[in-house]
XYZ file of C-alpha atoms in Angstrom:
441
model
C 0.000 0.000 0.000
C 1.294 3.465 -0.937
C 2.463 5.858 1.710
C 2.135 9.620 1.282
C 4.648 11.661 3.255
C 3.001 14.299 5.422
C -0.528 12.987 4.867
C -2.574 12.516 8.055
C -5.981 11.829 6.538
C -7.399 8.582 5.169
C -6.189 6.887 1.994
C -8.503 4.469 0.234
C -7.676 2.145 -2.640
C -9.898 -0.098 -4.796
C -11.015 -3.038 -2.670
C -10.632 -1.201 0.650
C -13.548 -0.979 3.062
C -15.258 2.345 2.449
C -13.812 2.842 -1.035
C -17.081 2.326 -2.904
C -18.963 4.589 -0.528
C -16.312 7.307 -0.800
C -16.440 7.360 -4.607
C -20.171 8.025 -4.738
C -21.332 11.483 -5.740
C -24.750 13.105 -5.914
C -25.603 12.048 -9.473
C -26.287 8.318 -9.521
C -25.349 8.172 -13.230
C -21.696 8.624 -12.292
C -19.784 5.374 -11.705
C -16.029 6.035 -11.828
C -13.157 4.364 -10.037
C -10.286 6.558 -8.834
C -6.899 4.913 -8.366
C -6.647 6.420 -4.882
C -9.005 8.472 -2.706
C -7.282 10.893 -0.342
C -9.737 12.116 2.289
C -8.043 15.290 3.484
C -8.391 16.755 6.967
C -6.654 20.067 6.241
C -4.434 22.079 3.953
C -1.300 20.104 4.862
C -2.978 16.904 3.664
C -3.938 18.564 0.386
C -0.374 19.794 -0.169
C 0.998 16.325 0.601
C -1.273 14.498 -1.843
C -0.698 17.112 -4.559
C 3.075 16.631 -4.243
C 2.619 12.845 -4.316
C 0.514 13.068 -7.483
C 2.870 15.496 -9.205
C 6.029 13.550 -8.401
C 4.594 10.358 -9.888
C 3.181 11.948 -13.024
C -0.378 11.084 -12.016
C -3.519 13.100 -12.570
C -6.055 14.173 -10.001
C -9.547 15.498 -9.554
C -10.934 17.487 -6.630
C -14.108 16.817 -4.698
C -15.803 19.470 -2.621
C -19.505 18.693 -2.276
C -19.598 16.162 -5.119
C -22.781 17.808 -6.384
C -21.696 18.694 -9.930
C -24.186 17.103 -12.305
C -21.425 15.861 -14.637
C -19.603 14.167 -11.780
C -16.414 16.131 -12.442
C -15.148 15.305 -8.955
C -14.236 11.812 -10.191
C -12.256 10.297 -13.034
C -11.300 6.690 -13.685
C -7.738 5.822 -12.644
C -7.044 9.312 -11.277
C -6.303 10.341 -7.712
C -9.284 11.874 -5.957
C -8.386 14.762 -3.640
C -11.399 14.617 -1.345
C -12.055 17.823 0.613
C -15.402 16.687 2.006
C -14.084 16.232 5.581
C -13.011 19.915 5.545
C -16.225 21.790 6.395
C -15.345 24.411 8.983
C -16.748 27.969 8.782
C -15.829 30.971 10.923
C -17.644 34.308 10.768
C -16.426 37.797 11.612
C -19.782 39.609 11.812
C -18.329 43.074 12.353
C -16.296 42.789 9.150
C -19.076 40.867 7.361
C -16.617 38.201 6.296
C -16.728 34.408 6.504
C -13.853 31.972 6.095
C -15.039 28.605 4.771
C -13.070 25.404 4.185
C -12.906 24.013 0.656
C -15.187 21.063 1.406
C -18.052 23.149 2.810
C -21.583 22.647 1.625
C -23.885 25.626 1.242
C -25.765 24.489 4.349
C -22.553 24.811 6.390
C -22.081 28.381 5.245
C -25.732 29.373 5.685
C -25.996 27.868 9.164
C -22.870 29.715 10.286
C -23.838 33.122 8.894
C -27.617 33.186 9.568
C -27.361 33.685 13.368
C -25.566 36.962 12.623
C -28.243 38.158 10.177
C -25.805 37.680 7.313
C -25.508 35.556 4.185
C -23.223 35.043 1.238
C -25.206 34.989 -2.010
C -25.063 31.390 -3.145
C -27.142 28.590 -4.645
C -30.519 27.169 -3.703
C -29.665 23.510 -2.965
C -28.155 23.106 0.502
C -26.075 20.035 -0.402
C -24.192 21.880 -3.149
C -20.466 22.297 -2.546
C -19.376 25.889 -2.033
C -16.128 25.413 -3.961
C -17.583 24.198 -7.244
C -20.391 26.740 -7.138
C -18.138 29.729 -6.455
C -15.447 28.743 -8.938
C -18.060 28.422 -11.674
C -20.191 31.485 -10.878
C -23.032 30.933 -8.441
C -26.641 31.977 -9.133
C -29.146 32.051 -6.289
C -31.920 33.960 -4.562
C -29.743 36.976 -3.753
C -27.985 37.298 -7.109
C -30.115 40.067 -8.595
C -29.746 42.114 -5.428
C -26.033 41.562 -4.755
C -24.406 39.510 -7.512
C -22.991 36.015 -7.907
C -21.189 33.877 -5.340
C -17.925 34.375 -7.218
C -18.308 38.151 -6.832
C -18.106 37.681 -3.060
C -14.827 35.744 -3.018
C -12.357 38.266 -1.582
C -9.464 35.841 -1.114
C -8.479 32.190 -1.030
C -5.945 29.792 0.378
C -4.848 27.606 -2.513
C -2.511 24.660 -2.984
C -0.791 24.982 -6.335
C 0.227 21.942 -8.333
C 3.832 22.115 -7.084
C 2.459 21.548 -3.572
C 3.076 25.123 -2.388
C 0.400 26.891 -0.332
C -0.477 30.493 -1.038
C -2.854 33.073 0.331
C -4.178 34.951 -2.665
C -6.245 38.110 -3.061
C -6.597 40.946 -5.553
C -3.438 42.665 -4.376
C -1.148 39.641 -4.325
C -2.347 37.921 -7.514
C -5.164 39.610 -9.463
C -4.827 37.250 -12.452
C -5.378 34.132 -10.380
C -8.258 35.746 -8.479
C -9.829 36.728 -11.793
C -9.784 33.074 -12.900
C -11.049 31.778 -9.569
C -14.072 34.086 -9.756
C -16.340 32.277 -12.152
C -13.773 31.055 -14.660
C -13.882 27.437 -13.567
C -10.643 28.020 -11.663
C -10.833 24.646 -9.965
C -8.078 23.115 -12.083
C -5.472 25.826 -11.527
C -4.963 24.616 -7.981
C -6.910 23.250 -5.012
C -8.737 25.926 -3.033
C -8.643 24.863 0.606
C -10.197 27.991 2.106
C -12.453 30.794 0.842
C -12.741 34.307 2.306
C -16.221 35.544 1.501
C -17.922 38.926 1.770
C -21.313 38.722 3.480
C -24.559 40.670 3.074
C -27.238 41.589 5.642
C -30.185 39.196 5.270
C -32.762 38.244 7.888
C -36.412 37.593 7.003
C -37.503 37.548 3.381
C -40.954 37.680 1.816
C -41.708 34.655 -0.357
C -44.724 34.356 -2.642
C -45.374 31.054 -4.427
C -47.943 31.058 -7.240
C -49.180 28.077 -9.238
C -50.734 27.950 -12.711
C -52.469 24.895 -14.175
C -51.523 23.161 -17.433
C -53.905 25.137 -19.615
C -52.502 28.448 -18.342
C -48.751 27.806 -18.614
C -48.250 29.727 -21.868
C -50.370 32.632 -20.672
C -48.598 32.776 -17.310
C -45.136 32.752 -18.910
C -46.309 35.765 -20.905
C -47.202 37.546 -17.650
C -43.794 36.618 -16.251
C -42.032 38.055 -19.303
C -44.014 41.293 -19.206
C -43.220 41.862 -15.532
C -39.602 40.683 -15.518
C -37.844 43.612 -17.156
C -39.347 46.196 -14.811
C -38.986 44.335 -11.517
C -36.846 46.078 -8.885
C -33.591 44.438 -7.826
C -35.130 43.518 -4.461
C -37.435 41.137 -6.334
C -36.188 37.843 -7.760
C -38.691 35.569 -9.488
C -37.883 31.991 -10.439
C -40.242 29.841 -12.495
C -40.424 26.072 -12.894
C -42.500 24.150 -15.421
C -43.113 20.769 -13.833
C -44.303 17.729 -15.809
C -46.457 16.485 -12.943
C -48.354 18.951 -10.768
C -50.881 18.307 -8.042
C -53.370 16.817 -10.535
C -50.733 14.810 -12.389
C -50.659 17.265 -15.292
C -47.949 19.868 -16.009
C -48.026 23.083 -14.024
C -46.048 26.288 -13.694
C -44.810 27.371 -10.279
C -43.464 30.918 -9.873
C -41.594 31.760 -6.680
C -41.007 35.448 -5.961
C -38.505 36.522 -3.307
C -38.430 40.044 -1.872
C -35.335 41.022 0.113
C -36.295 44.575 1.089
C -38.991 46.046 3.334
C -41.819 43.481 3.650
C -44.595 46.041 3.099
C -42.995 47.125 -0.156
C -42.650 43.469 -1.057
C -46.325 42.766 -0.447
C -47.243 45.591 -2.791
C -44.809 44.277 -5.443
C -45.946 40.644 -5.251
C -49.569 41.787 -5.029
C -49.227 43.593 -8.339
C -47.862 40.419 -9.902
C -50.777 38.378 -8.558
C -53.350 40.950 -9.711
C -51.863 40.923 -13.198
C -51.527 37.151 -13.643
C -54.353 35.751 -11.481
C -52.688 32.491 -10.350
C -54.786 29.429 -9.616
C -53.332 29.451 -6.128
C -50.894 31.644 -4.226
C -49.227 31.470 -0.823
C -47.254 34.325 0.747
C -44.964 33.994 3.763
C -42.461 36.094 5.652
C -39.805 33.591 6.618
C -36.171 33.451 7.760
C -33.752 33.318 4.843
C -32.196 30.159 6.278
C -35.586 28.416 6.046
C -35.816 29.369 2.382
C -32.350 27.936 1.774
C -33.480 24.674 3.354
C -36.746 24.527 1.411
C -35.341 22.308 -1.321
C -33.908 19.695 1.040
C -34.919 16.233 -0.094
C -36.228 17.275 -3.511
C -33.084 16.103 -5.353
C -31.874 13.065 -3.396
C -28.323 11.769 -3.827
C -28.178 8.582 -5.829
C -31.007 9.506 -8.183
C -30.086 10.048 -11.816
C -29.775 13.526 -13.330
C -29.034 15.107 -16.685
C -28.975 18.872 -17.166
C -28.882 21.145 -20.188
C -28.871 24.925 -19.858
C -28.973 27.954 -22.108
C -29.139 31.705 -21.879
C -32.055 33.330 -23.703
C -32.538 36.743 -25.260
C -36.298 36.638 -24.754
C -39.283 34.503 -23.697
C -41.860 35.132 -26.432
C -45.056 33.154 -26.840
C -43.380 30.629 -29.152
C -40.777 29.852 -26.474
C -43.537 29.519 -23.871
C -45.311 26.987 -26.078
C -42.042 25.047 -26.408
C -41.648 24.910 -22.625
C -45.239 23.776 -22.059
C -44.968 21.052 -24.699
C -41.619 19.873 -23.349
C -43.109 19.471 -19.868
C -45.984 17.492 -21.326
C -43.542 15.196 -23.174
C -41.125 14.586 -20.282
C -40.374 10.879 -19.692
C -40.169 11.498 -15.935
C -42.572 13.283 -13.575
C -39.580 14.241 -11.395
C -38.015 16.510 -14.012
C -38.457 20.257 -14.366
C -37.675 23.157 -16.672
C -36.510 26.158 -14.697
C -36.094 29.701 -15.960
C -35.514 33.087 -14.423
C -34.892 36.675 -15.369
C -31.361 37.684 -14.380
C -29.657 41.068 -14.723
C -29.803 43.340 -11.668
C -26.432 43.166 -9.892
C -25.472 40.128 -12.004
C -25.123 42.418 -15.018
C -22.688 44.790 -13.317
C -19.567 44.807 -15.534
C -16.609 43.249 -13.738
C -12.934 43.114 -14.678
C -12.346 41.165 -11.449
C -14.187 38.077 -12.671
C -13.878 35.681 -15.589
C -17.591 34.879 -15.488
C -19.193 35.314 -18.951
C -22.672 36.318 -20.124
C -23.425 38.693 -17.274
C -25.866 40.698 -19.368
C -27.951 37.724 -20.542
C -31.617 38.412 -19.777
C -32.714 34.853 -18.993
C -31.274 31.492 -18.047
C -33.230 28.310 -18.750
C -32.377 24.818 -17.520
C -33.918 21.495 -18.482
C -33.271 19.288 -15.452
C -34.031 15.638 -16.124
C -34.439 13.598 -12.923
C -35.285 9.897 -12.763
C -34.316 6.722 -10.889
C -34.021 3.697 -13.216
C -30.782 3.165 -15.223
C -32.877 1.798 -18.091
C -34.368 5.284 -18.526
C -31.048 7.116 -18.965
C -31.236 7.572 -22.740
C -34.760 9.015 -23.078
C -34.303 11.411 -20.180
C -30.977 12.771 -21.397
C -32.458 13.108 -24.887
C -35.426 15.026 -23.459
C -33.171 17.568 -21.736
C -31.074 18.049 -24.868
C -34.101 18.366 -27.128
C -35.801 20.883 -24.838
C -32.835 23.251 -24.975
C -32.335 22.687 -28.719
C -35.950 23.692 -29.338
C -35.191 27.088 -27.764
C -32.299 27.660 -30.170
C -33.870 30.697 -31.877
C -33.438 32.640 -28.613
C -30.050 31.328 -27.460
C -27.325 33.789 -26.547
C -23.767 32.705 -25.683
C -22.829 29.321 -24.256
C -24.327 27.224 -21.428
C -23.800 28.071 -17.749
C -20.514 26.387 -16.823
C -21.804 24.823 -13.602
C -24.545 23.013 -15.552
C -22.403 21.597 -18.357
C -22.801 17.842 -18.740
C -21.989 17.388 -22.409
C -18.333 18.437 -22.945
C -17.740 22.069 -23.974
C -14.294 23.564 -24.624
C -13.019 26.666 -22.863
C -13.263 28.943 -25.899
C -16.866 27.944 -26.544
C -17.758 28.209 -22.858
C -16.101 31.506 -21.994
C -15.625 33.166 -25.374
C -12.316 33.756 -27.209
C -10.842 36.469 -24.985
C -11.680 34.888 -21.637
C -11.051 31.361 -22.872
C -7.575 32.181 -24.196
C -6.648 34.049 -21.028
C -7.811 31.103 -18.902
C -5.844 28.684 -21.073
C -2.693 30.787 -20.592
C -3.197 30.705 -16.825
C -3.736 26.946 -16.974
C -0.407 26.598 -18.772
C 1.272 28.837 -16.202
C -0.061 27.116 -13.084
C -0.572 23.563 -14.303
C 1.181 23.047 -17.607
C 1.286 19.278 -17.095
C -2.500 19.163 -16.576
C -2.113 17.431 -13.219
C -5.540 18.669 -12.130
C -8.200 17.789 -14.639
C -11.842 16.883 -14.621
C -12.964 19.934 -12.668
C -13.340 22.522 -15.456
C -12.073 21.990 -18.978
C -9.767 24.980 -19.292
C -7.137 22.948 -21.102
C -9.457 22.023 -23.969
């Protein structure tokens, strides 16, 4: 059995007790067998396994939360640098800063910051890994108000592929920070600690409206008409679900108001008066409760396939496409999600590699099923749904939702993609770290 100098965590090899459990990730479609799994307990362990991998000419992947739909945390015959035991979070409320370990889940961050009335804008699924989300961008409930998760990364501790450990921020290394903010910077080094700016968030007003199958197209039209004029305090997310309460497709629109609740009631009331939902529920609730609301809806071990696109518009023809796609879904567990973006997301940033900030809409076909025999039709459904929206596509897919391979130039555009490729060559010219984000392609 191999020995790794300076490594105090757990090493697992094929055939060891716990190996098969440790190689499982969220998406049950992923079945890959690393040559070694290094479960790290801290930065020193990460540095030790990186040196071991580099010295032997091996390749490695990095696991944070293991929630990436493409299963990029794992590769066959590669070393897995597993950060999942590293989940500590400390908060400095006066400075509105959190320091989070590289293996943190969003629930770890939210539960640490919420008692202080603070939050870092992040995703909406609590089991998502902070590292993968932040390195690839990070949409969520607070994005229109305050921007993406990557915009709130003020510094990192990173293990480079020579095994050295560096503290990096905008002053010490602006190029590397630029890549780590939304450029898929996970294969330039292993981020073992994030320093995150926090925002004041306590209770939020949430309004959930439902529209029956026959009203989906009409309701999407209402959504489109209201979206462009909504204030930044309002974030509305819509989901077309193949199976609603009556077993037929339905549209569910969730509106979040982050400002004064009375102003929010007036804003959501105007939306309800205009669209006349079949049902509507409004609640003032702690932000942490909202972040937990999706717990259990996407269980680990189920099978998932995701296709995303940015859209220039949501005209009636696109609404018809979405309604028909929901009707034709092979699985009642799937959904088609879309939301109007802009707000603080669209703020131009030279500090971040994240592309497509000015895109009006993002749309995601999320196939979700359980039986391996149903893999092909469900993946085909997700692909076809996004292809049918091609007349309104703008730019490339959202990098955190890429499941079919996309090269760096296509994903980030020529200027960003070439700059990222140059940084990849500078920090990892041997491509020791691969499988996280395809900057070398």
